[in-house]
CSV table of C-alpha atoms (C1' of nucleotides) in Angstrom, one decimal:
chain,number,residue,atom,x,y,z
A,367,UNK,CA,-50.7,180.8,49.7
A,368,UNK,CA,-47.8,179.8,51.7
A,369,UNK,CA,-44.9,181.5,53.4
A,370,UNK,CA,-41.6,181.9,51.5
A,371,UNK,CA,-38.4,180.1,52.4
A,372,UNK,CA,-36.5,181.8,55.2
A,373,UNK,CA,-33.1,180.7,54.1
A,374,UNK,CA,-31.3,180.9,50.8
A,375,UNK,CA,-30.8,177.4,49.3
A,376,UNK,CA,-27.5,178.3,47.7
A,377,UNK,CA,-26.1,179.8,50.9
A,378,UNK,CA,-27.1,176.6,52.7
A,379,UNK,CA,-25.3,174.5,50.0
A,380,UNK,CA,-22.2,176.6,50.5
A,381,UNK,CA,-22.3,175.8,54.2
A,382,UNK,CA,-22.8,172.1,53.3
A,383,UNK,CA,-19.8,172.2,51.0
A,384,UNK,CA,-17.7,173.6,53.9
A,385,UNK,CA,-18.6,170.9,56.4
A,386,UNK,CA,-18.5,168.0,53.9
A,387,UNK,CA,-15.2,169.3,52.6
A,388,UNK,CA,-13.8,169.5,56.1
A,389,UNK,CA,-15.1,166.2,57.6
A,390,UNK,CA,-15.8,164.1,54.5
A,391,UNK,CA,-19.1,162.3,53.9
A,392,UNK,CA,-18.9,159.5,56.4
A,393,UNK,CA,-17.4,161.9,59.0
A,394,UNK,CA,-20.3,164.3,58.8
A,395,UNK,CA,-23.3,163.5,60.8
A,396,UNK,CA,-26.9,164.8,60.4
A,397,UNK,CA,-26.4,166.7,63.6
A,398,UNK,CA,-23.2,168.3,62.1
A,399,UNK,CA,-25.3,169.5,59.2
A,400,UNK,CA,-28.1,170.9,61.4
A,401,UNK,CA,-25.5,172.8,63.5
A,402,UNK,CA,-23.5,174.1,60.6
A,403,UNK,CA,-26.3,175.0,58.1
A,404,UNK,CA,-28.4,176.5,60.8
A,405,UNK,CA,-31.5,174.7,59.6
A,406,UNK,CA,-33.8,172.4,61.5
A,407,UNK,CA,-33.7,168.7,60.7
A,408,UNK,CA,-37.1,168.9,59.0
A,409,UNK,CA,-36.3,171.8,56.8
A,410,UNK,CA,-33.1,170.1,55.9
A,411,UNK,CA,-34.7,166.9,54.8
A,412,UNK,CA,-37.7,168.6,53.2
A,413,UNK,CA,-35.4,170.7,51.1
A,414,UNK,CA,-32.6,168.3,50.2
A,415,UNK,CA,-34.1,164.8,50.5
A,416,UNK,CA,-31.4,163.0,52.4
A,417,UNK,CA,-27.8,163.1,53.3
A,418,UNK,CA,-26.5,161.6,50.1
A,419,UNK,CA,-28.6,163.9,47.9
A,420,UNK,CA,-27.4,166.9,49.8
A,421,UNK,CA,-23.8,165.7,49.3
A,422,UNK,CA,-24.3,165.2,45.6
A,423,UNK,CA,-25.8,168.7,45.3
A,424,UNK,CA,-22.9,170.2,47.3
A,425,UNK,CA,-20.3,168.5,45.2
A,426,UNK,CA,-21.9,169.5,41.9
A,427,UNK,CA,-22.1,173.1,43.1
A,428,UNK,CA,-18.4,173.0,44.1
A,429,UNK,CA,-17.5,171.6,40.8
A,430,UNK,CA,-19.4,174.3,38.9
A,431,UNK,CA,-17.8,177.0,40.9
A,432,UNK,CA,-14.3,175.7,40.2
A,433,UNK,CA,-14.9,175.0,36.5
A,434,UNK,CA,-16.3,178.5,36.1
A,435,UNK,CA,-13.3,180.2,37.7
A,436,UNK,CA,-10.9,178.0,35.8
A,437,UNK,CA,-12.5,178.8,32.5
A,438,UNK,CA,-12.6,182.4,33.2
A,439,UNK,CA,-8.9,182.4,34.2
A,440,UNK,CA,-7.8,181.0,30.9
A,441,UNK,CA,-10.2,183.2,28.9
A,442,UNK,CA,-8.7,186.4,30.4
A,443,UNK,CA,-5.2,185.2,30.3
A,444,UNK,CA,-2.7,186.8,28.0
A,445,UNK,CA,0.0,184.3,28.7
A,446,UNK,CA,-1.0,180.7,29.2
A,447,UNK,CA,2.2,179.7,31.0
A,448,UNK,CA,1.6,182.5,33.5
A,449,UNK,CA,-2.0,181.4,34.0
A,450,UNK,CA,-0.8,177.9,34.7
A,451,UNK,CA,1.7,179.0,37.2
A,452,UNK,CA,-1.0,181.2,38.8
A,453,UNK,CA,-3.2,178.1,39.3
A,454,UNK,CA,-0.5,176.2,41.0
A,455,UNK,CA,0.7,179.1,43.1
A,456,UNK,CA,-2.9,179.7,44.2
A,457,UNK,CA,-3.2,176.1,45.3
A,458,UNK,CA,0.0,176.5,47.3
A,459,UNK,CA,-1.1,179.7,48.9
A,460,UNK,CA,-4.3,178.1,50.0
A,461,UNK,CA,-2.4,175.0,51.3
A,462,UNK,CA,-0.1,177.1,53.4
A,463,UNK,CA,-2.4,179.8,54.7
A,464,UNK,CA,-5.5,177.8,55.8
A,465,UNK,CA,-5.2,177.0,59.4
A,466,UNK,CA,-7.1,173.8,58.8
A,467,UNK,CA,-6.2,172.6,55.3
A,468,UNK,CA,-9.0,171.0,53.4
A,469,UNK,CA,-7.3,170.1,50.2
A,470,UNK,CA,-9.7,169.7,47.2
A,471,UNK,CA,-13.3,168.7,47.9
A,472,UNK,CA,-13.4,166.8,44.6
A,473,UNK,CA,-10.2,164.9,45.3
A,474,UNK,CA,-11.3,164.1,48.8
A,475,UNK,CA,-14.6,162.8,47.6
A,476,UNK,CA,-13.0,160.8,44.8
A,477,UNK,CA,-10.8,159.0,47.3
A,478,UNK,CA,-13.5,158.5,49.9
A,479,UNK,CA,-16.5,157.6,47.7
A,480,UNK,CA,-15.9,157.0,44.1
A,481,UNK,CA,-15.5,153.3,44.6
A,482,UNK,CA,-18.7,152.9,46.6
A,483,UNK,CA,-21.1,155.4,45.0
A,484,UNK,CA,-21.7,155.3,41.3
A,485,UNK,CA,-23.2,158.8,41.3
A,486,UNK,CA,-20.2,160.3,42.9
A,487,UNK,CA,-17.9,158.3,40.5
A,488,UNK,CA,-19.7,159.8,37.6
A,489,UNK,CA,-19.3,163.3,38.9
A,490,UNK,CA,-15.6,162.7,39.6
A,491,UNK,CA,-15.0,161.2,36.2
A,492,UNK,CA,-16.9,164.0,34.3
A,493,UNK,CA,-15.0,166.6,36.2
A,494,UNK,CA,-11.7,164.9,35.3
A,495,UNK,CA,-12.6,164.9,31.7
A,496,UNK,CA,-13.8,168.5,31.6
A,497,UNK,CA,-10.8,169.9,33.5
A,498,UNK,CA,-8.4,167.8,31.3
A,499,UNK,CA,-10.1,169.4,28.2
A,500,UNK,CA,-9.7,172.9,29.6
A,501,UNK,CA,-6.0,172.2,30.3
A,502,UNK,CA,-5.6,170.6,26.9
A,503,UNK,CA,-7.1,173.6,25.0
A,504,UNK,CA,-5.0,176.0,27.1
A,505,UNK,CA,-1.8,174.1,26.4
A,506,UNK,CA,-2.6,174.0,22.7
A,507,UNK,CA,-3.1,177.7,22.7
A,508,UNK,CA,0.1,178.2,24.6
A,509,UNK,CA,2.0,176.0,22.1
A,510,UNK,CA,0.6,177.8,19.1
A,511,UNK,CA,1.8,181.1,20.5
A,512,UNK,CA,5.1,179.7,21.4
A,513,UNK,CA,4.6,180.3,25.2
A,514,UNK,CA,4.7,176.6,25.9
A,515,UNK,CA,7.2,174.1,24.5
A,516,UNK,CA,5.7,171.6,22.1
A,517,UNK,CA,8.1,168.8,22.9
A,518,UNK,CA,5.1,167.1,24.6
A,519,UNK,CA,1.7,166.8,23.0
A,520,UNK,CA,-1.0,168.8,24.5
A,521,UNK,CA,-3.2,166.0,25.8
A,522,UNK,CA,-0.3,164.4,27.5
A,523,UNK,CA,0.7,167.6,29.2
A,524,UNK,CA,-2.9,168.3,30.2
A,525,UNK,CA,-3.1,164.9,32.0
A,526,UNK,CA,0.3,165.5,33.6
A,527,UNK,CA,-0.9,168.9,34.9
A,528,UNK,CA,-4.0,167.4,36.3
A,529,UNK,CA,-2.1,164.6,38.0
A,530,UNK,CA,0.3,167.1,39.7
A,531,UNK,CA,-2.6,169.2,40.8
A,532,UNK,CA,-4.2,166.2,42.5
A,533,UNK,CA,-0.9,165.4,44.1
A,534,UNK,CA,-0.5,168.8,45.5
A,535,UNK,CA,-4.0,168.8,46.9
A,536,UNK,CA,-3.3,165.5,48.7
A,537,UNK,CA,-0.2,167.0,50.1
A,538,UNK,CA,-2.1,169.9,51.4
A,539,UNK,CA,-4.8,167.7,52.9
A,540,UNK,CA,-2.0,165.7,54.6
A,541,UNK,CA,-1.1,168.9,56.3
A,542,UNK,CA,2.2,169.8,54.6
A,543,UNK,CA,3.1,173.3,55.6
A,544,UNK,CA,6.6,173.6,54.3
A,545,UNK,CA,6.6,176.0,51.3
A,546,UNK,CA,9.9,174.7,50.0
A,547,UNK,CA,8.3,171.3,49.4
A,548,UNK,CA,5.7,172.9,47.1
A,549,UNK,CA,8.2,175.1,45.4
A,550,UNK,CA,10.4,172.2,44.6
A,551,UNK,CA,7.5,170.4,43.0
A,552,UNK,CA,6.4,173.4,41.0
A,553,UNK,CA,10.0,174.0,39.8
A,554,UNK,CA,10.1,170.5,38.4
A,555,UNK,CA,6.7,170.7,36.8
A,556,UNK,CA,7.4,174.0,35.1
A,557,UNK,CA,10.7,172.9,33.7
A,558,UNK,CA,8.6,170.8,31.3
A,559,UNK,CA,6.8,173.8,29.7
B,647,UNK,CA,-0.4,128.6,82.0
B,648,UNK,CA,-2.7,129.6,79.2
B,649,UNK,CA,-3.6,128.4,75.8
B,650,UNK,CA,-2.0,129.8,72.8
B,651,UNK,CA,-3.5,132.1,70.2
B,652,UNK,CA,-5.5,130.2,67.6
B,653,UNK,CA,-4.9,132.8,64.9
B,654,UNK,CA,-1.8,134.6,63.6
B,655,UNK,CA,-1.8,138.2,64.5
B,656,UNK,CA,0.0,139.3,61.4
B,657,UNK,CA,-2.3,137.4,59.2
B,658,UNK,CA,-5.2,139.1,60.9
B,659,UNK,CA,-3.5,142.5,60.4
B,660,UNK,CA,-3.2,141.8,56.7
B,661,UNK,CA,-6.9,141.1,56.6
B,662,UNK,CA,-7.5,144.4,58.4
B,663,UNK,CA,-5.4,146.2,55.9
B,664,UNK,CA,-7.5,144.8,53.1
B,665,UNK,CA,-10.8,145.9,54.5
B,666,UNK,CA,-9.6,149.3,55.8
B,667,UNK,CA,-7.9,149.9,52.5
B,668,UNK,CA,-11.1,149.1,50.6
B,669,UNK,CA,-13.7,150.8,52.7
B,670,UNK,CA,-11.7,153.5,54.6
B,671,UNK,CA,-11.7,154.0,58.4
B,672,UNK,CA,-15.2,155.5,58.8
B,673,UNK,CA,-16.6,153.2,56.2
B,674,UNK,CA,-15.5,150.1,58.0
B,675,UNK,CA,-17.8,148.9,60.9
B,676,UNK,CA,-16.9,146.6,63.8
B,677,UNK,CA,-19.1,144.0,62.1
B,678,UNK,CA,-17.1,144.4,58.9
B,679,UNK,CA,-14.0,143.6,60.8
B,680,UNK,CA,-15.4,140.6,62.6
B,681,UNK,CA,-16.7,139.2,59.2
B,682,UNK,CA,-13.5,139.9,57.3
B,683,UNK,CA,-10.9,138.9,59.9
B,684,UNK,CA,-12.8,135.8,61.0
B,685,UNK,CA,-12.3,136.6,64.7
B,686,UNK,CA,-14.9,137.1,67.4
B,687,UNK,CA,-15.6,140.5,68.7
B,688,UNK,CA,-14.0,139.7,72.0
B,689,UNK,CA,-10.8,138.3,70.5
B,690,UNK,CA,-10.6,141.3,68.3
B,691,UNK,CA,-10.9,143.8,71.1
B,692,UNK,CA,-8.7,141.8,73.4
B,693,UNK,CA,-6.0,141.6,70.9
B,694,UNK,CA,-6.0,145.0,69.3
B,695,UNK,CA,-7.6,147.3,71.9
B,696,UNK,CA,-10.1,149.2,69.8
B,697,UNK,CA,-10.8,150.2,66.2
B,698,UNK,CA,-8.5,153.1,66.1
B,699,UNK,CA,-5.6,151.1,67.5
B,700,UNK,CA,-6.2,148.3,65.0
B,701,UNK,CA,-6.3,150.9,62.2
B,702,UNK,CA,-3.0,152.4,63.3
B,703,UNK,CA,-1.3,149.0,63.5
B,704,UNK,CA,-2.6,148.1,60.1
B,705,UNK,CA,-1.4,151.3,58.5
B,706,UNK,CA,2.0,150.9,60.1
B,707,UNK,CA,2.3,147.4,58.9
B,708,UNK,CA,1.3,148.5,55.4
B,709,UNK,CA,3.9,151.2,55.5
B,710,UNK,CA,6.7,148.9,56.6
B,711,UNK,CA,5.8,146.4,53.8
B,712,UNK,CA,6.0,149.1,51.2
B,713,UNK,CA,9.1,150.8,52.5
B,714,UNK,CA,10.9,147.4,52.6
B,715,UNK,CA,10.0,146.6,49.0
B,716,UNK,CA,10.9,150.1,47.9
B,717,UNK,CA,14.3,149.9,49.6
B,718,UNK,CA,15.0,146.5,48.2
B,719,UNK,CA,14.1,147.6,44.7
B,720,UNK,CA,16.6,150.4,44.7
B,721,UNK,CA,19.3,148.3,46.3
B,722,UNK,CA,19.1,145.6,43.7
B,723,UNK,CA,18.7,148.0,40.8
B,724,UNK,CA,21.5,148.3,38.3
B,725,UNK,CA,19.9,151.3,36.6
B,726,UNK,CA,18.1,153.8,38.7
B,727,UNK,CA,16.0,155.2,35.9
B,728,UNK,CA,14.8,151.7,35.0
B,729,UNK,CA,13.9,151.1,38.7
B,730,UNK,CA,11.9,154.3,38.8
B,731,UNK,CA,10.0,153.4,35.6
B,732,UNK,CA,9.4,150.0,37.1
B,733,UNK,CA,7.7,151.6,40.2
B,734,UNK,CA,5.4,153.7,38.2
B,735,UNK,CA,4.6,150.9,35.7
B,736,UNK,CA,3.8,148.6,38.6
B,737,UNK,CA,1.4,151.2,40.0
B,738,UNK,CA,-0.3,151.5,36.6
B,739,UNK,CA,-0.6,147.7,36.3
B,740,UNK,CA,-2.2,147.4,39.7
B,741,UNK,CA,-4.6,150.3,38.8
B,742,UNK,CA,-5.7,148.6,35.7
B,743,UNK,CA,-5.9,145.0,36.7
B,744,UNK,CA,-7.7,145.2,40.0
B,745,UNK,CA,-11.4,144.7,39.5
B,746,UNK,CA,-11.9,146.9,42.5
B,747,UNK,CA,-9.2,149.5,42.6
B,748,UNK,CA,-8.0,150.5,46.1
B,749,UNK,CA,-5.4,153.1,45.2
B,750,UNK,CA,-2.8,153.5,48.0
B,751,UNK,CA,-3.8,152.8,51.6
B,752,UNK,CA,-1.4,155.6,52.8
B,753,UNK,CA,-2.8,158.2,50.4
B,754,UNK,CA,-6.4,157.2,51.2
B,755,UNK,CA,-5.7,157.4,54.9
B,756,UNK,CA,-4.0,160.8,54.6
B,757,UNK,CA,-7.0,162.2,52.8
B,758,UNK,CA,-9.5,160.8,55.1
B,759,UNK,CA,-7.9,161.1,58.5
B,760,UNK,CA,-4.7,163.2,58.7
B,761,UNK,CA,-6.6,166.3,59.5
B,762,UNK,CA,-8.6,164.7,62.4
B,763,UNK,CA,-6.2,162.2,63.9
B,764,UNK,CA,-2.7,163.4,65.0
B,765,UNK,CA,-1.4,159.9,65.3
B,766,UNK,CA,-2.3,159.2,61.6
B,767,UNK,CA,-1.0,162.5,60.6
B,768,UNK,CA,2.4,161.6,62.1
B,769,UNK,CA,2.5,158.3,60.3
B,770,UNK,CA,1.6,160.0,57.0
B,771,UNK,CA,4.2,162.7,57.6
B,772,UNK,CA,6.9,160.2,58.6
B,773,UNK,CA,6.2,158.1,55.6
B,774,UNK,CA,6.4,161.0,53.3
B,775,UNK,CA,9.8,162.0,54.6
B,776,UNK,CA,11.2,158.5,54.4
B,777,UNK,CA,9.9,157.8,50.9
B,778,UNK,CA,11.2,161.2,49.8
B,779,UNK,CA,14.6,160.4,51.2
B,780,UNK,CA,14.7,157.0,49.4
B,781,UNK,CA,13.8,158.7,46.1
B,782,UNK,CA,16.3,161.5,46.8
B,783,UNK,CA,19.2,159.1,47.4
B,784,UNK,CA,18.2,157.0,44.4
B,785,UNK,CA,18.1,160.1,42.2
B,786,UNK,CA,21.5,161.2,43.5
B,787,UNK,CA,23.0,157.8,42.6
B,788,UNK,CA,21.4,158.0,39.2
B,789,UNK,CA,22.8,161.5,38.6
B,790,UNK,CA,26.3,160.5,39.7
B,791,UNK,CA,26.2,157.6,37.3
B,792,UNK,CA,24.8,159.7,34.5
B,793,UNK,CA,21.6,157.7,34.3
B,794,UNK,CA,19.5,160.7,35.3
B,795,UNK,CA,19.8,164.3,34.1
B,796,UNK,CA,21.1,166.7,36.7
B,797,UNK,CA,19.3,169.7,35.4
B,798,UNK,CA,17.1,169.4,38.5
B,799,UNK,CA,18.5,169.0,42.0
B,800,UNK,CA,17.8,165.6,43.6
B,801,UNK,CA,15.6,166.8,46.4
B,802,UNK,CA,13.3,168.7,44.0
B,803,UNK,CA,13.1,165.7,41.7
B,804,UNK,CA,12.3,163.3,44.6
B,805,UNK,CA,9.5,165.5,45.8
B,806,UNK,CA,8.2,165.7,42.2
B,807,UNK,CA,8.3,162.0,41.9
B,808,UNK,CA,6.4,161.5,45.2
B,809,UNK,CA,3.8,164.0,44.0
B,810,UNK,CA,3.1,162.2,40.8
B,811,UNK,CA,3.0,158.9,42.6
B,812,UNK,CA,0.2,160.3,44.9
B,813,UNK,CA,-1.6,161.7,41.9
B,814,UNK,CA,-1.6,158.4,40.1
B,815,UNK,CA,-2.9,156.6,43.1
B,816,UNK,CA,-5.7,159.0,43.4
B,817,UNK,CA,-6.5,158.5,39.7
B,818,UNK,CA,-6.6,154.7,40.4
B,819,UNK,CA,-8.8,155.2,43.4
B,820,UNK,CA,-11.1,157.3,41.3
B,821,UNK,CA,-11.5,154.3,39.0
B,822,UNK,CA,-9.6,155.4,35.9
B,823,UNK,CA,-9.2,152.4,33.7
B,824,UNK,CA,-7.8,153.9,30.5
B,825,UNK,CA,-4.2,152.9,30.1
B,826,UNK,CA,-3.5,155.8,27.7
B,827,UNK,CA,-4.2,158.3,30.5
B,828,UNK,CA,-1.5,156.7,32.7
B,829,UNK,CA,0.9,156.3,29.8
B,830,UNK,CA,0.5,160.0,28.9
B,831,UNK,CA,1.3,161.0,32.5
B,832,UNK,CA,4.3,158.7,32.7
B,833,UNK,CA,5.6,160.0,29.4
B,834,UNK,CA,5.6,163.5,30.7
B,835,UNK,CA,7.2,162.6,34.0
B,836,UNK,CA,10.0,160.7,32.5
B,837,UNK,CA,10.9,163.3,30.0
B,838,UNK,CA,12.3,165.2,32.9
B,839,UNK,CA,15.0,162.6,33.8
C,296,DC,C1',-59.9,188.4,58.6
C,297,DT,C1',-60.0,183.8,56.9
C,298,DA,C1',-58.2,179.9,54.8
C,299,DA,C1',-54.5,177.6,52.9
C,300,DT,C1',-49.9,176.5,53.1
C,301,DT,C1',-45.5,175.4,54.7
C,302,DC,C1',-42.1,176.7,57.8
C,303,DG,C1',-39.1,175.1,61.6
C,304,DG,C1',-38.2,173.1,66.4
C,305,DG,C1',-38.1,169.0,68.8
C,306,DA,C1',-39.5,164.6,70.1
C,307,DA,C1',-39.2,160.0,68.5
C,308,DC,C1',-38.1,156.2,65.3
C,309,DG,C1',-35.6,151.8,64.4
C,310,DA,C1',-31.1,150.6,62.9
C,311,DT,C1',-26.4,150.6,63.5
C,312,DT,C1',-22.4,152.3,65.7
C,313,DG,C1',-18.2,150.9,68.8
C,314,DT,C1',-17.5,148.6,72.9
C,315,DT,C1',-18.0,145.6,77.1
C,316,DC,C1',-19.0,141.7,79.7
C,317,DC,C1',-20.1,137.0,80.8
C,318,DG,C1',-20.0,132.0,80.5
C,319,DT,C1',-18.0,128.1,78.4
C,320,DA,C1',-14.4,125.6,76.2
C,321,DT,C1',-9.8,124.8,75.7
C,322,DT,C1',-5.1,124.7,76.7
C,323,DT,C1',-1.0,124.9,79.4
C,324,DT,C1',1.9,124.5,83.6
C,325,DC,C1',2.9,122.4,87.9
D,1004,DG,C1',-4.9,115.3,87.3
D,1005,DA,C1',-5.8,119.9,89.3
D,1006,DA,C1',-5.6,124.6,88.9
D,1007,DA,C1',-4.7,128.7,86.5
D,1008,DA,C1',-5.3,131.3,82.5
D,1009,DT,C1',-7.1,132.9,78.3
D,1010,DA,C1',-9.5,132.4,73.7
D,1011,DC,C1',-13.8,132.5,72.0
D,1012,DG,C1',-18.9,133.1,70.8
D,1013,DG,C1',-22.7,135.7,71.7
D,1014,DA,C1',-25.6,138.5,74.3
D,1015,DA,C1',-26.0,143.1,75.8
D,1016,DC,C1',-24.5,147.9,76.4
D,1017,DA,C1',-25.2,152.9,75.8
D,1018,DA,C1',-24.5,156.1,72.3
D,1019,DT,C1',-25.1,157.8,68.0
D,1020,DC,C1',-26.5,157.1,63.3
D,1021,DG,C1',-29.9,158.9,59.4
D,1022,DT,C1',-34.6,159.7,59.0
D,1023,DT,C1',-39.6,160.6,60.0
D,1024,DC,C1',-43.4,162.7,62.1
D,1025,DC,C1',-46.1,165.9,64.6
D,1026,DC,C1',-47.5,170.4,65.8
D,1027,DG,C1',-47.7,175.2,66.8
D,1028,DA,C1',-46.1,179.5,64.4
D,1029,DA,C1',-45.7,182.2,60.6
D,1030,DT,C1',-46.8,184.0,56.2
D,1031,DT,C1',-49.2,184.5,52.0
D,1032,DA,C1',-53.5,185.1,48.8
D,1033,DG,C1',-58.2,186.1,48.4
DNA sequence: CTAATTCGGGAACGATTGTTCCGTATTTTC
DNA sequence: GAAAATACGGAACAATCGTTCCCGAATTAG
């Protein structure tokens, strides 16, 4: 009946993640999206509705990607403590190597939009809860196997980890490029485990 | 020669801080500023130049206010550890009580603008350095008097404190209203001191 | 090949953006 | 009291915003 789509929707979404992540929601214009996604205005609006819907879809996709890799990391980890250090070290590496540092798309969106868009607020809040649970279960496993100190209860530690992860992503977004700063923070964090 | 200003420039700046803090730079329109500051467009532009200049002036004023109160807090503090807990507890109280939570104007601006505006990036970076130094000196004093453990070096602890402060402000901005979440994080943080 | 369908480029929409300009009112100095 | 100076309100600016619409081109099924 009709012709098939000439572009891959998921690939377009990945492009949208890039530009929204870099410029933020309010900082990204419709023209920016047309330029960066390589689609015409009409195709863009026909496919995704409007800018807000496209943003929500992008953020949800980003969230899924991150949660999947986080879950996988802990599933395959022999040592929980090592896995946790790996997560933070990876964040530091990204912060240092990216010529333009984008921080964390979820954190950026939380700061820019959570107050003003209930739909974004829900995504942010859900994400926080899920990530916290993943951390919490990991910490519990680590404590049972004696890899992590049980002086702190797991839930408290999980929230603490999440908080420091946010902080580091803000630091990266702010353009911090001094490795020593990150290393100092990590040293303090891991003295707790 | 000429008539005097009918409004107080600092009061206007405080109003500008409020609206920029709440809505962000890109989210605040010229009309928003006119409505909120109670000035005419012409007075606004005559006095402050343009939107970017007004924003910079607002952010600098906010920074000065916060640095002053931070410095004063540590100067008058008998116990450094107590002073540190006070800072965090105050942040938590603000996060919980504000009907609309604005987080920290500096953190918000860092996330939204540091990548795209070198002038903002410099303010953010300067602020980070100064706050870090204040924390560092406070920690040193606390360690010398035995109020704070010296298992961690002062610089590292200062950066760690700064990082968690950022994290908590993001959490607040994201709308977290569960006191237990903040308390858990604080408990973990202060187990390090 | 024909008919149905939908793609995608580009023009165009009204609304809003940040900014400028002008005219009047007001105030101050001499 | 006259003259100089500036604050102020509001109209107006061009540019850009997000969004819609139209139309020829392309692709599919029968």
